[in-house]
Tab-separated table of C-alpha atoms and ligand atoms in Angstrom:
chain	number	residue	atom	x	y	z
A	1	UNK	CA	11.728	-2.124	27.051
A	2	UNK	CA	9.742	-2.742	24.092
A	3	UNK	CA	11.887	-5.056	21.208
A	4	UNK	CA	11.251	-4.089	17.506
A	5	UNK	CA	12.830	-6.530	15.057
A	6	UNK	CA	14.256	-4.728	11.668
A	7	UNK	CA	13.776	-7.169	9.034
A	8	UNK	CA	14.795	-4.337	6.442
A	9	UNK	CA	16.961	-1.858	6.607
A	10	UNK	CA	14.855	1.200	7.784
A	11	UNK	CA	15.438	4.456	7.425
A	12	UNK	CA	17.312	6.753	10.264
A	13	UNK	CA	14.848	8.952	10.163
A	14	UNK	CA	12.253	6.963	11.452
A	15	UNK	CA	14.172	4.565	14.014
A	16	UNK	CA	15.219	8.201	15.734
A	17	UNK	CA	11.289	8.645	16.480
A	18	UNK	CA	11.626	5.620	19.285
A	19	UNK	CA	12.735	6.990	23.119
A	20	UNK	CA	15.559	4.892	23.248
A	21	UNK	CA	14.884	4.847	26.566
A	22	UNK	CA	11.724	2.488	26.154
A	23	UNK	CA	13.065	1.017	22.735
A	24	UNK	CA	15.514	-1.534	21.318
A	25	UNK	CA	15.493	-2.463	18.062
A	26	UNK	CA	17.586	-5.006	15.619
A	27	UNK	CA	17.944	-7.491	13.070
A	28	UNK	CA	17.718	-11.007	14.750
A	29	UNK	CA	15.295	-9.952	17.803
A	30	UNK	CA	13.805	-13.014	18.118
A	31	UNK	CA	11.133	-12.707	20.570
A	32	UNK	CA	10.137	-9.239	19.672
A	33	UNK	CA	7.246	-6.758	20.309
A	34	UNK	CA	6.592	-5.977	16.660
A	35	UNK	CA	8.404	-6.213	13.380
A	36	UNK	CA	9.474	-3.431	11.185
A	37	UNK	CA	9.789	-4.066	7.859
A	38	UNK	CA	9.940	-2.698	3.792
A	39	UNK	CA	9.155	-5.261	1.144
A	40	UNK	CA	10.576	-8.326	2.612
A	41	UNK	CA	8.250	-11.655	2.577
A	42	UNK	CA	7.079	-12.293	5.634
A	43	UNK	CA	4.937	-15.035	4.541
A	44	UNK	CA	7.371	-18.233	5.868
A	45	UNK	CA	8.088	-16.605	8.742
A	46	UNK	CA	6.713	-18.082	12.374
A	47	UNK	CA	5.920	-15.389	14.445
A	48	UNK	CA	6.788	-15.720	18.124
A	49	UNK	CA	3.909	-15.173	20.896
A	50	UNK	CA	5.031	-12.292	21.967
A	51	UNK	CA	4.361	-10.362	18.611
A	52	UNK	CA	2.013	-7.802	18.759
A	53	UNK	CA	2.065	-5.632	15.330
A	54	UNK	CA	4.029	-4.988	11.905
A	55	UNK	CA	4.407	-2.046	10.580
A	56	UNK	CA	4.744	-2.239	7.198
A	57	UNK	CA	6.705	1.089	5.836
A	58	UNK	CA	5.168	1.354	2.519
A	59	UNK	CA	1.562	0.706	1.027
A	60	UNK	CA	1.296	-2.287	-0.412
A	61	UNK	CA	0.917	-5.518	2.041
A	62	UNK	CA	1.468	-8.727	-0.068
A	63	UNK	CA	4.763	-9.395	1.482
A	64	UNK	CA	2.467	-9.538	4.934
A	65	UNK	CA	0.445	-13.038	5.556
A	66	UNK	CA	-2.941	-11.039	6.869
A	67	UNK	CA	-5.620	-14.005	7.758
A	68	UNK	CA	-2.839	-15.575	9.879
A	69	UNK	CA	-1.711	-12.366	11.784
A	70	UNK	CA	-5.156	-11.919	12.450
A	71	UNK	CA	-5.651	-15.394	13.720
A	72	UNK	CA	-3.056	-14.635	15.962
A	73	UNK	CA	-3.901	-11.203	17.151
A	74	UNK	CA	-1.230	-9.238	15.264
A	75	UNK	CA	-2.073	-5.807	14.057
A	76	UNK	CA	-1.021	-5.012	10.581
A	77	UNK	CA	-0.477	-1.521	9.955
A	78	UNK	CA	1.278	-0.100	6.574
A	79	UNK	CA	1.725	4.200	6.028
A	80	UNK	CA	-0.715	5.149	3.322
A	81	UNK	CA	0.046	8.591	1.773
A	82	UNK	CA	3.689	8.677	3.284
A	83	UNK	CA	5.186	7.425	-0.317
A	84	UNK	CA	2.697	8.764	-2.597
A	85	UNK	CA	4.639	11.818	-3.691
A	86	UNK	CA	7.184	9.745	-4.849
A	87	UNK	CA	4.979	7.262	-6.985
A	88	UNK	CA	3.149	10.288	-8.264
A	89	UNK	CA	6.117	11.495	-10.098
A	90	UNK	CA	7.457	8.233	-11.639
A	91	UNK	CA	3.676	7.866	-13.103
A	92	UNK	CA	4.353	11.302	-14.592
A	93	UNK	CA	7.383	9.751	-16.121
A	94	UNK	CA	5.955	6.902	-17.028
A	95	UNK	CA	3.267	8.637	-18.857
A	96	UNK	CA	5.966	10.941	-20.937
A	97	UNK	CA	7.930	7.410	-20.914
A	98	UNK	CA	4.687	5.721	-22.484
A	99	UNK	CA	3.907	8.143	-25.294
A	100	UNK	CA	7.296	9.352	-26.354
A	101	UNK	CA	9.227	6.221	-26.742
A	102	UNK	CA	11.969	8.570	-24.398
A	103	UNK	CA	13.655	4.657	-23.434
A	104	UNK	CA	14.304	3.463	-27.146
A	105	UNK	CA	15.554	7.218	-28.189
A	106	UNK	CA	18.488	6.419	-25.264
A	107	UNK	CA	19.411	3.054	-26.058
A	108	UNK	CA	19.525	4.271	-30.018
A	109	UNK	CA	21.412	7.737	-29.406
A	110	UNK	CA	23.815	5.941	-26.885
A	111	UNK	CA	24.880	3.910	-30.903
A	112	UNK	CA	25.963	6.419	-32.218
A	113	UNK	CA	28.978	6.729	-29.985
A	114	UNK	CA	31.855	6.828	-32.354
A	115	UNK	CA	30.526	9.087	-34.992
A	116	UNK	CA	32.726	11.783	-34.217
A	117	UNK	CA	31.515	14.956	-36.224
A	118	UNK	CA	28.575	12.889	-37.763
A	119	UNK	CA	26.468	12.924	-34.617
A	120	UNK	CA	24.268	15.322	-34.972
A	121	UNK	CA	23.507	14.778	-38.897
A	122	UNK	CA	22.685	11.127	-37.578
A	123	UNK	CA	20.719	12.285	-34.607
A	124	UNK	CA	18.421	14.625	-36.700
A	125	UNK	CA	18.467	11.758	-39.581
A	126	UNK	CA	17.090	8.894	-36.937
A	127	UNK	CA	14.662	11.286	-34.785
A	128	UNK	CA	11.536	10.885	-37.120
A	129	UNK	CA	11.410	7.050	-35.293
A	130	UNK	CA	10.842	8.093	-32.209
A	131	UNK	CA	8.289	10.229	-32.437
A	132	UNK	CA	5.401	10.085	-29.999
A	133	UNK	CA	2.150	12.040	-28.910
A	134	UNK	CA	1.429	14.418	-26.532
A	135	UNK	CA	-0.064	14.036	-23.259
A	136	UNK	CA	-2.211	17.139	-23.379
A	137	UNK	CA	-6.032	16.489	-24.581
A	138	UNK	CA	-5.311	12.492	-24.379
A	139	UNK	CA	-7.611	10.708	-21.881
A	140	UNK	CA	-5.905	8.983	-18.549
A	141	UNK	CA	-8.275	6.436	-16.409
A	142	UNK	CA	-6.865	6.413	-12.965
A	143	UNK	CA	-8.229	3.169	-11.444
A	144	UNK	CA	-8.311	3.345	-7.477
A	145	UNK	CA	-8.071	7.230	-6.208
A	146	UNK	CA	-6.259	6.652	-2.744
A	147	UNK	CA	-3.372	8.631	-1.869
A	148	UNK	CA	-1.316	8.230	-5.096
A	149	UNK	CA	-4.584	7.745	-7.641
A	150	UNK	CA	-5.214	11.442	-6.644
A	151	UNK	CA	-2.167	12.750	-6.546
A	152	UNK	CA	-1.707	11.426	-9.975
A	153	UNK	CA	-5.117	12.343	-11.310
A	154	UNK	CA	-4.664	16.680	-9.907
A	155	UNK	CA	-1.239	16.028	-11.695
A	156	UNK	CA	-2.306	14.846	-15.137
A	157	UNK	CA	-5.299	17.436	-14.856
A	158	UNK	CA	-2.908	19.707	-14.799
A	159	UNK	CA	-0.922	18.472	-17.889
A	160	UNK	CA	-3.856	18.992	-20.066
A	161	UNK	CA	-5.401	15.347	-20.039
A	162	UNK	CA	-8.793	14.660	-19.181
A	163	UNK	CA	-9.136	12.259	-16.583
A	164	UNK	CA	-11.550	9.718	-15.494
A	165	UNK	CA	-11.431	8.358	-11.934
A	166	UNK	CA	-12.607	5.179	-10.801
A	167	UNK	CA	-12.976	3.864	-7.355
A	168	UNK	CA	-15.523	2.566	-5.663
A	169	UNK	CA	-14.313	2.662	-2.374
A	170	UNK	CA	-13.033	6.334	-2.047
A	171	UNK	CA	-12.637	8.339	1.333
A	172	UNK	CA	-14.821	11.191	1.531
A	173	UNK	CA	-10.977	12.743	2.341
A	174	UNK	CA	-10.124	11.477	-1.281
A	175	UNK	CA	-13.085	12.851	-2.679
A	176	UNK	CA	-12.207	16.600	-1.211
A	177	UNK	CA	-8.498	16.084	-2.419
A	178	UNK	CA	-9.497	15.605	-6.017
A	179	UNK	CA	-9.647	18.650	-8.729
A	180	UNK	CA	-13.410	18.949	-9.602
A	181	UNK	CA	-12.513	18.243	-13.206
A	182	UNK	CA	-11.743	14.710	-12.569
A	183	UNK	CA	-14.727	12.673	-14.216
A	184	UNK	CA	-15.702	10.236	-11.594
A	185	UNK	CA	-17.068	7.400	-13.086
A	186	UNK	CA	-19.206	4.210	-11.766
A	187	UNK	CA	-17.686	1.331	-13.882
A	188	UNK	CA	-14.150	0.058	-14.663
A	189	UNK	CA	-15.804	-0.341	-18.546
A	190	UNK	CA	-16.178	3.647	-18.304
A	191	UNK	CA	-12.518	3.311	-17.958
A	192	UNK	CA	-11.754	0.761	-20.034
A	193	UNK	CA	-14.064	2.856	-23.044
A	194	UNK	CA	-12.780	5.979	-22.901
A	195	UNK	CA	-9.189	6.200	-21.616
A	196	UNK	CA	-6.310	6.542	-24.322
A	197	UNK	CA	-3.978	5.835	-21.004
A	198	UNK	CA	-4.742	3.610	-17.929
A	199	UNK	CA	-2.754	3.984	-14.272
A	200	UNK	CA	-3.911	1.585	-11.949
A	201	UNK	CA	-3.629	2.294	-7.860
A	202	UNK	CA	-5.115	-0.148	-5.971
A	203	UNK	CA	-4.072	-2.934	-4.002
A	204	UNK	CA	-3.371	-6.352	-4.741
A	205	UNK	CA	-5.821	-8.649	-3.534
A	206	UNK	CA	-7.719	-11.594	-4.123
A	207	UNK	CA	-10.399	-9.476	-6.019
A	208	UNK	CA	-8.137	-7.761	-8.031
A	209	UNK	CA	-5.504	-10.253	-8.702
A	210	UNK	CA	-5.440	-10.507	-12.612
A	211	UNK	CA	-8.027	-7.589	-13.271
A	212	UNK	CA	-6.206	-6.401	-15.985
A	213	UNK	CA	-6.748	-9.519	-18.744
A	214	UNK	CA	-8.114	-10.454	-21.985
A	215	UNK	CA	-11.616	-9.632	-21.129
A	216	UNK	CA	-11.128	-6.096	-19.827
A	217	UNK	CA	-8.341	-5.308	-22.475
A	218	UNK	CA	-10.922	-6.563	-24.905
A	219	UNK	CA	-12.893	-3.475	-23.586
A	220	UNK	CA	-10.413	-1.274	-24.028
A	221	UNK	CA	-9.417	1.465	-26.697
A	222	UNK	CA	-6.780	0.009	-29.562
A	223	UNK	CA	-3.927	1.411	-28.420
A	224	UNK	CA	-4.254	2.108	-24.979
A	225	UNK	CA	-1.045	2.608	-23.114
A	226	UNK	CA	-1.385	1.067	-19.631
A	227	UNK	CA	0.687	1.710	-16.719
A	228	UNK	CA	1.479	-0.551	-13.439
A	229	UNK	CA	3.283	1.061	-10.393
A	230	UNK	CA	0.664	-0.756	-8.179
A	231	UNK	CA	1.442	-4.803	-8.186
A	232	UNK	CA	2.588	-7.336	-11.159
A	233	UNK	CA	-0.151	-9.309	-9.386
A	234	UNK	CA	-3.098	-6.909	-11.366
A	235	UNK	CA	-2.169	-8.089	-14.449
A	236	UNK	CA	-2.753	-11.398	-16.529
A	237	UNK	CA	1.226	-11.835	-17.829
A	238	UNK	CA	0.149	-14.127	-20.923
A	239	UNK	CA	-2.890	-11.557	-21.781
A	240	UNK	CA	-0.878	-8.179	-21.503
A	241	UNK	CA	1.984	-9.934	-23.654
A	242	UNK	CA	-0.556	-11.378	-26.390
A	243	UNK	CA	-2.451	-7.995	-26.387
A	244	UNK	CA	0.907	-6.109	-26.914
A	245	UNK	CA	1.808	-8.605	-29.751
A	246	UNK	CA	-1.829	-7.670	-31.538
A	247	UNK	CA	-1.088	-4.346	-30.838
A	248	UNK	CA	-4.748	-3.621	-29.227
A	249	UNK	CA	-1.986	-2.297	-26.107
A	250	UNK	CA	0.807	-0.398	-27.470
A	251	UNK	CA	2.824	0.154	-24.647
A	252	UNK	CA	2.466	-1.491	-20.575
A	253	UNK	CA	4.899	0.313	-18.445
A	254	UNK	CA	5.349	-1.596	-15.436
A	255	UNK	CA	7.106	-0.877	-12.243
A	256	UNK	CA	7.084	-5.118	-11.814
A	257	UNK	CA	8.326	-6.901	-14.944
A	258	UNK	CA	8.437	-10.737	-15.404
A	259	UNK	CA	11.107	-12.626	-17.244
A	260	UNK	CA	9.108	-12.852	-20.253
A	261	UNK	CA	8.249	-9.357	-20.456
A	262	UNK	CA	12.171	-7.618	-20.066
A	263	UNK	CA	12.860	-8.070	-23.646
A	264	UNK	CA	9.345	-7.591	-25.400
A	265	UNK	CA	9.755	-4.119	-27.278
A	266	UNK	CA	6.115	-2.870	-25.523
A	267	UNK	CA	7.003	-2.871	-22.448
A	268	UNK	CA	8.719	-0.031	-20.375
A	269	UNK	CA	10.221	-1.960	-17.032
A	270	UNK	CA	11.318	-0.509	-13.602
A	271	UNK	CA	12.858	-2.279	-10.950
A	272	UNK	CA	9.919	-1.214	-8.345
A	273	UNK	CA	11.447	2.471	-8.384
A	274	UNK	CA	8.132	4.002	-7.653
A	275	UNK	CA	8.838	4.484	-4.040
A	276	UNK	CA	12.589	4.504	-4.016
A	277	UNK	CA	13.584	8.238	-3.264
A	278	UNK	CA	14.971	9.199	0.203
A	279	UNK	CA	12.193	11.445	1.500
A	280	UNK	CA	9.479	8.593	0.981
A	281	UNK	CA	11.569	6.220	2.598
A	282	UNK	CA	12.141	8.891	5.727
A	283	UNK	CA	8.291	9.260	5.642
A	284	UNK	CA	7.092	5.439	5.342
A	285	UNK	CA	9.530	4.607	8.615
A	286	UNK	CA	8.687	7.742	10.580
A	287	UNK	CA	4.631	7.048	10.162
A	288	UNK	CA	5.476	3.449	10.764
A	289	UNK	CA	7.407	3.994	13.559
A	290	UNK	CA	5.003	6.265	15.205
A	291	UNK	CA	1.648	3.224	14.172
A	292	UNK	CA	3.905	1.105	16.276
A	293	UNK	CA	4.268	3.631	19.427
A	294	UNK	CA	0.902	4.573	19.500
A	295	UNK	CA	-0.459	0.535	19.432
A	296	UNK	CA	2.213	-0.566	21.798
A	297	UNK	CA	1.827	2.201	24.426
A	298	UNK	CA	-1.482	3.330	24.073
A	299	UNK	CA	-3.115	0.645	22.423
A	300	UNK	CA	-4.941	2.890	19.711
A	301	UNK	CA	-5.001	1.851	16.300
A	302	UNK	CA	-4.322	3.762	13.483
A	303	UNK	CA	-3.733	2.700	9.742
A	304	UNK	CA	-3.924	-1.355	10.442
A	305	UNK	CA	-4.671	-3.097	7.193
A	306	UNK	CA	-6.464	-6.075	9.708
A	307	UNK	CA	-8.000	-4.201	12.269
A	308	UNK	CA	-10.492	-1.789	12.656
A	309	UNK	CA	-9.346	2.017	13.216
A	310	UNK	CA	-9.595	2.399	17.339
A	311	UNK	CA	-7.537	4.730	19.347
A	312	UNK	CA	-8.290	6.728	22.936
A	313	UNK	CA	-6.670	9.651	24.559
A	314	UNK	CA	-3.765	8.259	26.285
A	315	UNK	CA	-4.383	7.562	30.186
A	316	UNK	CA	-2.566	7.483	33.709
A	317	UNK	CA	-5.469	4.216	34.171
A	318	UNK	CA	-4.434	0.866	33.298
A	319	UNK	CA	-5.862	-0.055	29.902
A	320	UNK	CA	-7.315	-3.605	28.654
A	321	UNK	CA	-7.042	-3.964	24.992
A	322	UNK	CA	-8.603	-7.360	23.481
A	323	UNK	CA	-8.810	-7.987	19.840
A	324	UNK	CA	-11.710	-10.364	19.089
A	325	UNK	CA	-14.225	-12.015	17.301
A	326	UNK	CA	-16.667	-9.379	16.317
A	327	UNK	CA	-19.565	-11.499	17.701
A	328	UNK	CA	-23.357	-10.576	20.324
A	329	UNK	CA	-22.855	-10.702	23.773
A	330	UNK	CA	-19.088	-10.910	23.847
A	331	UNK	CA	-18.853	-7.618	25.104
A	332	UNK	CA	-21.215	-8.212	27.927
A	333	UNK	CA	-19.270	-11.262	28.893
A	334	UNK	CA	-15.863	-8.962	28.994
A	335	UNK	CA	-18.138	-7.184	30.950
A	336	UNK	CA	-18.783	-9.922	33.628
A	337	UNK	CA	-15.306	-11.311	33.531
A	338	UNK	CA	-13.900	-8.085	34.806
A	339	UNK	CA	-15.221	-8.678	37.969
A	340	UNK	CA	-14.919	-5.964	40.884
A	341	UNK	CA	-13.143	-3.568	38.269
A	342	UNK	CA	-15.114	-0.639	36.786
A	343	UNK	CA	-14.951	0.224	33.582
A	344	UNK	CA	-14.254	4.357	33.040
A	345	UNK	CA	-13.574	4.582	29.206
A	346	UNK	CA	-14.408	2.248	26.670
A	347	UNK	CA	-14.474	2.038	23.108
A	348	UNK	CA	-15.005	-1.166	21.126
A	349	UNK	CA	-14.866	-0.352	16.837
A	350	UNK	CA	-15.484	-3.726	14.302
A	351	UNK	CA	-13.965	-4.972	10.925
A	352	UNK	CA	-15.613	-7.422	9.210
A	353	UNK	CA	-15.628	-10.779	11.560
A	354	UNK	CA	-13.295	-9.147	13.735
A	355	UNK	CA	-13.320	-6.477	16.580
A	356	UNK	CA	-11.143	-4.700	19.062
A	357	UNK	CA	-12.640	-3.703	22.837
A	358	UNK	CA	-10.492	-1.005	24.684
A	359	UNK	CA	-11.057	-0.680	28.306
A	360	UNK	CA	-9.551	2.034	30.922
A	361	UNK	CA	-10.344	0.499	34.317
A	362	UNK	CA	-9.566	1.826	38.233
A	363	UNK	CA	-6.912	-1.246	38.834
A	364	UNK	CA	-5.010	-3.188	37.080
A	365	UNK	CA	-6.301	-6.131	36.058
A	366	UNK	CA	-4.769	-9.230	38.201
A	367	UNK	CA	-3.451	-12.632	36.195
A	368	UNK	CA	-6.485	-14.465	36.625
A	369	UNK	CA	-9.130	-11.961	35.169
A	370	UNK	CA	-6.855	-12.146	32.735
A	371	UNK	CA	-6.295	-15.133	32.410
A	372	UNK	CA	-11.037	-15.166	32.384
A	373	UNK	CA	-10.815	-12.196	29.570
A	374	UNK	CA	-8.663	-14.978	27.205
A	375	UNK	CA	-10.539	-18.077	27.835
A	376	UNK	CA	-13.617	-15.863	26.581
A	377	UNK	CA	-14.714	-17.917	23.507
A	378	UNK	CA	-14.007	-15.496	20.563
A	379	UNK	CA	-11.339	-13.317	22.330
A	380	UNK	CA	-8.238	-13.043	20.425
A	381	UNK	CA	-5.883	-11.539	22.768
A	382	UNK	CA	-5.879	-9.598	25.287
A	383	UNK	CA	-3.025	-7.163	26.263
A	384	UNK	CA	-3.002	-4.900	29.890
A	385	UNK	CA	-1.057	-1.365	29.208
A	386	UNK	CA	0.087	0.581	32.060
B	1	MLT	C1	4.565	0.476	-1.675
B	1	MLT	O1	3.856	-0.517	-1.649
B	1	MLT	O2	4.636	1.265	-0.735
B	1	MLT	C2	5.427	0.737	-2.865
B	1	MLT	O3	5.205	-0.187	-3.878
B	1	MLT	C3	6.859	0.817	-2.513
B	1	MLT	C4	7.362	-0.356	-1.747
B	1	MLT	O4	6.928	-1.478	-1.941
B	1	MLT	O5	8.214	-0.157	-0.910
């Protein structure tokens, strides 16, 4: 029976895609085969031996503490695509949100309560302040085209803007999904120079931590609205304030305010809404769900933010799965260590400085190749399926 621990409360629809046959799952599991979970930190939490993923139902990962679940030989997976209907259409609010000053109309109409017949002579009176322009013709830069960059980018196509994309790192799947009309450009500054409205899509990381700051606003068009349903993380707090203050940004719409920036009157705050509707929720848990099934059964990896894409048909044979260093001649030593068995699939895929080696063999493997396979200088872990 494999253990799943819930550290969020996950959706129905994806904890009814275990066999509850083969699956138990639960808040306070403590020695459990992998951890579920939504946006809760995971970064103080020890993680017993016996862990062998997280499935992260959502995109973003920051709540996940990657080097050391490496280190450890935890796959990381998250569900890329699963929520990015549902961010697509709070950017398309935020973008009517941005330009037609929609939040300070409701807090000002929501006054005049008490007005009795005088209402709509008031309404018409205070309109004029709250005009604001229209999207079509404007110029959006959509920074990072993954799932949501181009769902947003086809969307405010379609609106009438014309819209640059950047990304430097886009999936030849991405590049098919977009409408031809989105400009691709090679630079953020191409970006920066021509867009009258800036969403930004990509994750937060230690290269783009702060991206948005005083030196790339400085780049930017006066009056660029810029929008944020990625990560606070992107953006330089003290820089996007100031900047709002000179009025070189006229409006940041954020899906992650600070403190300081709830009562400043550019900004436009969320509480992290961008996911929040119940069919991205159903989707995030029932792709994470079925990540999890497919490492801890089959061993194949699919969507891990740590390790390298690796998967196999599934097979009656026992399987050897070892994550590892992704260094010569460790293969050939796996090799060795297996002894008498023979080898009848294999696949071995790389990431960076690490690797993962899957290995159908005739017989199970007994404790002390094993027990060989882990002392292996390099190897990681080492799990036996079947
Ligand atoms: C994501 O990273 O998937 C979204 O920001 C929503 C969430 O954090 O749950």
């Amino acid at each position: 029976m494999f253990q799943i621990n819930t550290v969020n409360k996950i959706s129905p629809a994806g904890l009814d895609c275990f066999d509850r046959a083969k699956y138990a799952w639960g808040e306070e599991l403590a020695n459990a085969d992998a951890i579920l979970v939504r946006s809760a930190s995971l970064h103080e939490q020890e993680f017993a031996p016996s862990l062998k993923a997280i499935a992260r139902a959502g995109a973003g990962v920051n709540n996940i503490p990657l080097d050391r679940c490496t280190e450890q030989g935890i796959a990381v997976f998250n569900t890329p695509g699963a929520n990015a209907n549902a961010v697509k259409e709070m950017v398309l609010l935020g973008l009517l949100m941005s330009a037609r000053k929609i939040s300070a109309a409701m807090d000002w109409v929501k006054t005049l309560k008490g007005s009795g017949a005088d209402v709509s002579k008031l309404v018409e009176k205070g309109k004029s302040q709250f005009v604001g322009p229209e999207l079509a013709g404007k110029k959006l830069g959509v920074v990072g085209l993954g799932a949501i960059g181009a769902l947003v980018a086809n969307a405010a196509e379609a609106l009438g803007m014309t819209v640059y994309g950047y990304d430097p790192y886009i999936s030849v799947d991405g590049a098919w999904s977009l409408s031809r009309s989105v400009i691709h450009v090679n630079s953020l500054k191409e970006i920066y120079e021509n867009a009258d409205y800036i969403t930004i899509h990509v994750p937060a990381t230690k290269e783009t931590k702060g991206f948005i700051n005083a030196s790339s606003i400085a780049l930017m068009k006066d009056g660029v609205r810029i929008l944020n349903f990625a990560r606070g993380d992107l953006v330089e707090e003290q820089d996007i304030l100031d900047a709002l203050d000179e009025r070189r940004v006229k409006v940041y719409l954020t899906d992650f305010p600070t403190d300081a920036m709830l009562d400043h009157a550019g900004v436009v705050a969320f509480p992290h809404l961008g996911a929040s509707t119940p069919e991205s929720e159903d989707n995030c848990a029932r792709m994470a769900v079925q990540e999890l099934v497919d490492y801890l059964e089959h061993g194949n990896i699919r969507n891990s933010v740590n390790l390298p894409a690796a998967a196999m048909p599934p097979s009656a044979l026992p399987r050897i799965c070892v994550i590892h260093r992704n260094i010569p001649t460790l293969i050939s030593q796996i090799s060795t260590d297996l002894g008498g068995l023979n080898i009848e699939n294999m696949l071995n895929k790389s990431r960076g400085d690490y690797a993962y080696t899957m290995l159908d063999v005739n017989q199970k493997p007994d404790d002390a190749t094993v027990a060989k396979l882990n002392a292996i200088e390099g190897v990681i872990r080492v799990r036996v399926i079947g």
